[in-house]
Tab-separated table of C-alpha atoms and ligand atoms in Angstrom:
chain	number	residue	atom	x	y	z
A	136	UNK	CA	-1.819	12.268	-9.947
A	137	UNK	CA	-1.723	10.633	-6.544
A	138	UNK	CA	-3.319	7.269	-6.067
A	139	UNK	CA	-3.905	5.974	-2.546
A	140	UNK	CA	-4.317	2.192	-2.391
A	141	UNK	CA	-6.370	1.301	0.526
A	142	UNK	CA	-7.174	-2.192	1.940
A	143	UNK	CA	-6.417	-4.563	4.690
A	144	UNK	CA	-3.056	-6.433	4.915
A	145	UNK	CA	-3.170	-9.229	2.319
A	146	UNK	CA	-5.728	-7.495	0.097
A	147	UNK	CA	-3.181	-7.279	-2.737
A	148	UNK	CA	-1.998	-3.596	-2.471
A	149	UNK	CA	1.485	-4.438	-2.904
A	150	UNK	CA	1.027	-6.568	-5.943
A	151	UNK	CA	-1.499	-4.142	-7.573
A	152	UNK	CA	0.932	-1.206	-6.694
A	153	UNK	CA	3.760	-2.901	-8.672
A	154	UNK	CA	1.411	-3.404	-11.640
A	155	UNK	CA	0.279	0.219	-11.626
A	156	UNK	CA	3.875	1.424	-11.315
A	157	UNK	CA	4.823	-0.668	-14.383
A	158	UNK	CA	1.768	0.358	-16.488
A	159	UNK	CA	1.669	4.087	-15.666
A	160	UNK	CA	5.178	4.962	-14.389
A	161	UNK	CA	3.848	6.323	-11.054
A	162	UNK	CA	6.314	5.885	-8.199
A	163	UNK	CA	5.183	3.234	-5.834
A	164	UNK	CA	5.704	4.402	-2.181
A	165	UNK	CA	4.995	1.593	0.277
A	166	UNK	CA	5.599	2.655	3.926
A	167	UNK	CA	5.746	-1.011	4.948
A	168	UNK	CA	8.552	-1.674	2.483
A	169	UNK	CA	10.442	1.543	3.465
A	170	UNK	CA	10.136	0.540	7.119
A	171	UNK	CA	11.235	-3.103	6.556
A	172	UNK	CA	14.339	-1.606	4.769
A	173	UNK	CA	15.162	0.595	7.815
A	174	UNK	CA	14.736	-2.420	10.025
A	175	UNK	CA	16.990	-4.646	7.854
A	176	UNK	CA	19.690	-1.850	7.780
A	177	UNK	CA	19.430	-1.510	11.542
A	178	UNK	CA	19.118	2.369	11.284
A	179	UNK	CA	18.039	4.271	14.423
A	180	UNK	CA	14.556	4.659	12.790
A	181	UNK	CA	14.486	0.917	12.021
A	182	UNK	CA	15.296	0.087	15.664
A	183	UNK	CA	12.417	2.260	16.892
A	184	UNK	CA	9.997	0.703	14.397
A	185	UNK	CA	10.903	-2.917	14.768
A	186	UNK	CA	9.067	-3.874	17.969
A	187	UNK	CA	5.902	-2.044	16.937
A	188	UNK	CA	5.912	-3.675	13.518
A	189	UNK	CA	6.592	-7.202	14.868
A	190	UNK	CA	3.473	-6.861	17.087
A	191	UNK	CA	1.237	-5.405	14.261
A	192	UNK	CA	1.098	-1.959	15.860
A	193	UNK	CA	1.376	1.266	13.948
A	194	UNK	CA	4.645	3.151	13.918
A	195	UNK	CA	4.301	6.867	14.820
A	196	UNK	CA	2.853	9.261	12.285
A	197	UNK	CA	6.051	11.452	12.430
A	198	UNK	CA	8.285	8.590	11.299
A	199	UNK	CA	6.102	7.444	8.371
A	200	UNK	CA	5.312	10.985	7.307
A	201	UNK	CA	8.996	11.772	7.128
A	202	UNK	CA	9.676	8.709	4.908
A	203	UNK	CA	6.811	9.715	2.511
A	204	UNK	CA	7.918	13.401	2.497
A	205	UNK	CA	11.411	12.340	1.355
A	206	UNK	CA	10.029	10.069	-1.406
A	207	UNK	CA	7.684	12.705	-2.717
A	208	UNK	CA	10.496	15.258	-2.782
A	209	UNK	CA	12.354	12.903	-5.108
A	210	UNK	CA	9.904	12.022	-7.785
A	211	UNK	CA	12.250	12.887	-10.624
A	212	UNK	CA	10.259	12.840	-13.753
A	213	UNK	CA	7.599	10.431	-12.620
A	214	UNK	CA	3.997	11.632	-13.565
A	215	UNK	CA	2.832	10.970	-10.079
A	216	UNK	CA	2.888	8.396	-7.316
A	217	UNK	CA	0.904	5.707	-5.669
A	218	UNK	CA	0.842	5.123	-1.898
A	219	UNK	CA	0.552	1.643	-0.497
A	220	UNK	CA	-0.084	1.484	3.296
A	221	UNK	CA	-0.189	5.289	3.766
A	222	UNK	CA	-2.180	7.154	5.065
A	223	UNK	CA	-3.419	4.897	7.836
A	224	UNK	CA	-4.716	7.647	10.187
A	225	UNK	CA	-6.587	10.913	9.638
A	226	UNK	CA	-3.477	12.713	10.896
A	227	UNK	CA	-1.404	11.093	8.122
A	228	UNK	CA	-4.011	11.956	5.504
A	229	UNK	CA	-3.959	15.569	6.509
A	230	UNK	CA	-0.105	15.625	6.585
A	231	UNK	CA	-0.141	14.235	3.154
A	232	UNK	CA	-2.265	17.197	1.864
A	233	UNK	CA	0.299	19.539	3.524
A	234	UNK	CA	3.267	17.741	1.961
A	235	UNK	CA	1.695	17.912	-1.529
A	236	UNK	CA	-1.160	20.343	-1.808
A	237	UNK	CA	-2.101	20.487	-5.455
A	238	UNK	CA	-1.982	17.043	-6.818
A	239	UNK	CA	-5.491	15.445	-7.758
A	240	UNK	CA	-5.955	12.214	-5.948
A	241	UNK	CA	-8.022	9.112	-5.987
A	242	UNK	CA	-8.363	6.566	-3.290
A	243	UNK	CA	-9.067	3.040	-4.356
A	244	UNK	CA	-10.078	0.493	-1.726
A	245	UNK	CA	-9.518	-3.130	-2.380
A	246	UNK	CA	-12.362	-4.803	-0.627
A	247	UNK	CA	-11.960	-8.331	0.504
A	248	UNK	CA	-13.579	-11.006	2.652
A	249	UNK	CA	-11.957	-11.788	5.995
A	250	UNK	CA	-11.481	-15.521	5.491
A	251	UNK	CA	-9.920	-15.016	2.026
A	252	UNK	CA	-7.550	-12.528	3.713
A	253	UNK	CA	-6.413	-14.996	6.463
A	254	UNK	CA	-5.764	-17.695	3.927
A	255	UNK	CA	-3.772	-15.352	1.735
A	256	UNK	CA	-1.669	-13.881	4.446
A	257	UNK	CA	-0.728	-17.275	5.787
A	258	UNK	CA	0.303	-18.366	2.332
A	259	UNK	CA	2.264	-15.224	1.510
A	260	UNK	CA	6.050	-15.247	0.956
A	261	UNK	CA	8.179	-12.114	0.459
A	262	UNK	CA	11.562	-11.782	-1.093
A	263	UNK	CA	14.177	-10.918	1.490
A	264	UNK	CA	16.188	-9.047	-1.207
A	265	UNK	CA	13.730	-7.177	-3.481
A	266	UNK	CA	10.446	-7.355	-1.589
A	267	UNK	CA	8.555	-9.169	-4.425
A	268	UNK	CA	5.477	-11.019	-3.209
A	269	UNK	CA	4.410	-14.530	-3.789
A	270	UNK	CA	1.575	-16.734	-2.752
A	271	UNK	CA	1.800	-20.509	-2.280
A	272	UNK	CA	-1.639	-20.861	-3.845
A	273	UNK	CA	-2.146	-18.037	-6.320
A	274	UNK	CA	1.254	-16.970	-7.387
A	275	UNK	CA	3.979	-19.622	-6.731
A	276	UNK	CA	7.597	-18.907	-7.444
A	277	UNK	CA	9.097	-21.026	-10.280
A	278	UNK	CA	11.646	-22.485	-7.787
A	279	UNK	CA	10.573	-23.156	-4.321
A	280	UNK	CA	12.013	-20.703	-1.786
A	281	UNK	CA	13.591	-18.451	-4.441
A	282	UNK	CA	12.547	-15.182	-6.000
A	283	UNK	CA	11.764	-15.227	-9.725
A	284	UNK	CA	12.849	-11.616	-10.055
A	285	UNK	CA	16.211	-11.440	-8.269
A	286	UNK	CA	17.007	-14.954	-6.929
A	287	UNK	CA	16.730	-13.750	-3.294
A	288	UNK	CA	15.560	-16.044	-0.500
A	289	UNK	CA	11.798	-16.033	0.171
A	290	UNK	CA	10.583	-15.768	3.810
A	291	UNK	CA	7.397	-15.418	5.689
A	292	UNK	CA	7.203	-12.007	7.310
A	293	UNK	CA	7.118	-12.016	11.043
A	294	UNK	CA	3.890	-10.025	11.055
A	295	UNK	CA	2.216	-12.602	8.621
A	296	UNK	CA	2.096	-15.204	11.375
A	297	UNK	CA	-1.520	-15.913	12.687
A	298	UNK	CA	-1.366	-14.107	16.060
A	299	UNK	CA	0.067	-10.878	14.605
A	300	UNK	CA	-2.386	-11.019	11.547
A	301	UNK	CA	-5.332	-10.758	13.958
A	302	UNK	CA	-3.761	-7.661	15.586
A	303	UNK	CA	-2.938	-6.039	12.261
A	304	UNK	CA	-6.595	-6.586	11.058
A	305	UNK	CA	-7.956	-5.206	14.252
A	306	UNK	CA	-5.809	-2.036	13.973
A	307	UNK	CA	-6.789	-1.742	10.305
A	308	UNK	CA	-10.492	-1.956	11.010
A	309	UNK	CA	-10.275	0.502	13.782
A	310	UNK	CA	-8.594	3.111	11.624
A	311	UNK	CA	-10.377	2.367	8.316
A	312	UNK	CA	-13.834	3.543	9.027
A	313	UNK	CA	-12.677	7.038	9.774
A	314	UNK	CA	-10.415	7.263	6.731
A	315	UNK	CA	-13.069	5.888	4.437
A	316	UNK	CA	-15.482	8.509	5.726
A	317	UNK	CA	-12.892	11.182	5.244
A	318	UNK	CA	-12.182	10.301	1.628
A	319	UNK	CA	-15.845	9.704	0.803
A	320	UNK	CA	-16.602	13.256	1.858
A	321	UNK	CA	-13.820	14.520	-0.474
A	322	UNK	CA	-15.548	12.424	-3.264
A	323	UNK	CA	-12.301	10.743	-4.171
A	324	UNK	CA	-13.138	7.336	-2.849
A	325	UNK	CA	-13.574	4.270	-5.152
A	326	UNK	CA	-13.885	0.587	-4.263
A	327	UNK	CA	-13.074	-2.586	-6.140
A	328	UNK	CA	-13.896	-6.114	-5.403
A	329	UNK	CA	-10.559	-7.780	-4.422
A	330	UNK	CA	-11.786	-11.473	-4.583
A	331	UNK	CA	-10.831	-12.233	-8.298
A	332	UNK	CA	-7.516	-12.962	-9.904
A	333	UNK	CA	-4.624	-10.468	-9.844
A	334	UNK	CA	-5.497	-9.581	-13.457
A	335	UNK	CA	-9.157	-9.149	-12.693
A	336	UNK	CA	-8.510	-6.773	-9.868
A	337	UNK	CA	-6.002	-4.884	-11.880
A	338	UNK	CA	-8.551	-4.331	-14.703
A	339	UNK	CA	-10.901	-2.761	-12.208
A	340	UNK	CA	-8.249	-0.540	-10.912
A	341	UNK	CA	-7.138	0.511	-14.401
A	342	UNK	CA	-10.844	1.501	-15.183
A	343	UNK	CA	-10.840	4.013	-12.279
A	344	UNK	CA	-7.371	5.414	-13.030
A	345	UNK	CA	-8.066	5.871	-16.671
A	346	UNK	CA	-11.410	7.548	-15.865
A	347	UNK	CA	-9.712	9.950	-13.494
A	348	UNK	CA	-6.917	10.709	-16.006
A	349	UNK	CA	-9.603	11.445	-18.693
A	350	UNK	CA	-11.253	13.759	-16.278
A	351	UNK	CA	-8.134	15.607	-15.467
A	352	UNK	CA	-7.326	15.906	-19.165
A	353	UNK	CA	-10.875	17.316	-19.741
A	354	UNK	CA	-10.487	19.759	-16.837
A	355	UNK	CA	-7.245	21.077	-18.308
A	356	UNK	CA	-8.685	21.260	-21.795
A	357	UNK	CA	-11.765	23.206	-20.745
A	358	UNK	CA	-9.885	25.283	-18.180
B	458	AMP	P1	2.384	-3.154	5.619
B	458	AMP	O1	3.507	-3.786	4.847
B	458	AMP	O2	1.765	-1.911	4.922
B	458	AMP	O3	1.355	-4.140	6.055
B	458	AMP	O4	3.147	-2.543	6.938
B	458	AMP	C1	3.730	-3.343	7.860
B	458	AMP	C2	3.890	-2.600	9.123
B	458	AMP	O5	4.581	-1.406	9.015
B	458	AMP	C3	2.480	-2.167	9.766
B	458	AMP	O6	1.927	-3.277	10.489
B	458	AMP	C4	2.987	-1.092	10.670
B	458	AMP	O7	3.624	-1.558	11.856
B	458	AMP	C5	4.062	-0.367	9.863
B	458	AMP	N1	3.452	0.664	8.970
B	458	AMP	C6	3.315	0.672	7.593
B	458	AMP	N2	2.841	1.765	7.186
B	458	AMP	C7	2.518	2.547	8.209
B	458	AMP	C8	1.722	3.705	8.423
B	458	AMP	N3	1.250	4.445	7.332
B	458	AMP	N4	1.553	4.190	9.722
B	458	AMP	C9	2.036	3.436	10.752
B	458	AMP	N5	2.657	2.317	10.624
B	458	AMP	C10	2.872	1.829	9.383
């Protein structure tokens, strides 16, 4: 199965993606994380992406599609994967179908109010070593400035600063409408309210994933 997590920056896709990966064994593929790794390692691709990312602009479809293609080709024995931050354009959505034609998919949008988002993003800290996400209100690290998981230093992402957040949200809203329509027409689109606690939101996502898995099982059994 392929799960596409959809939602504006700060809606909790990364956190929910980690929980889904742990609960179901699906490989989490976050194009933002993959790109940040390339930037950190100063690869040629990272150098191309860096300026765009730090201004909240989208990186080219070719670059992100190649990163996703490589990951999907190396799923090992995982029962599927979940995408966080991809696709962001109709072009990327179509490429994904080319890369992996058969897999059933669901698209889950985490819907969230703009003011809650701004507050969350400004309070978000990310681990510089493993990418774990914290929030100074909702999910504080046990020791200030240090990751609970790996002990790495926590930092505020360059693109979580107020000016860049506004641009990222603008870009998101511009692209989303079309993508939402695209997936609604395919009847794979679901929406959850992202305003509750991490556990609340996760429970709602689990409901949709389990329903889809049951449907797939049923289809196989009756086919
Ligand atoms: P994220 O962590 O998903 O918010 O992504 C951080 C930044 O990486 C975005 O603001 C873009 O500059 C870039 N990025 C991540 N995913 C994509 C994508 N699917 N298409 C284009 N750019 C992307």
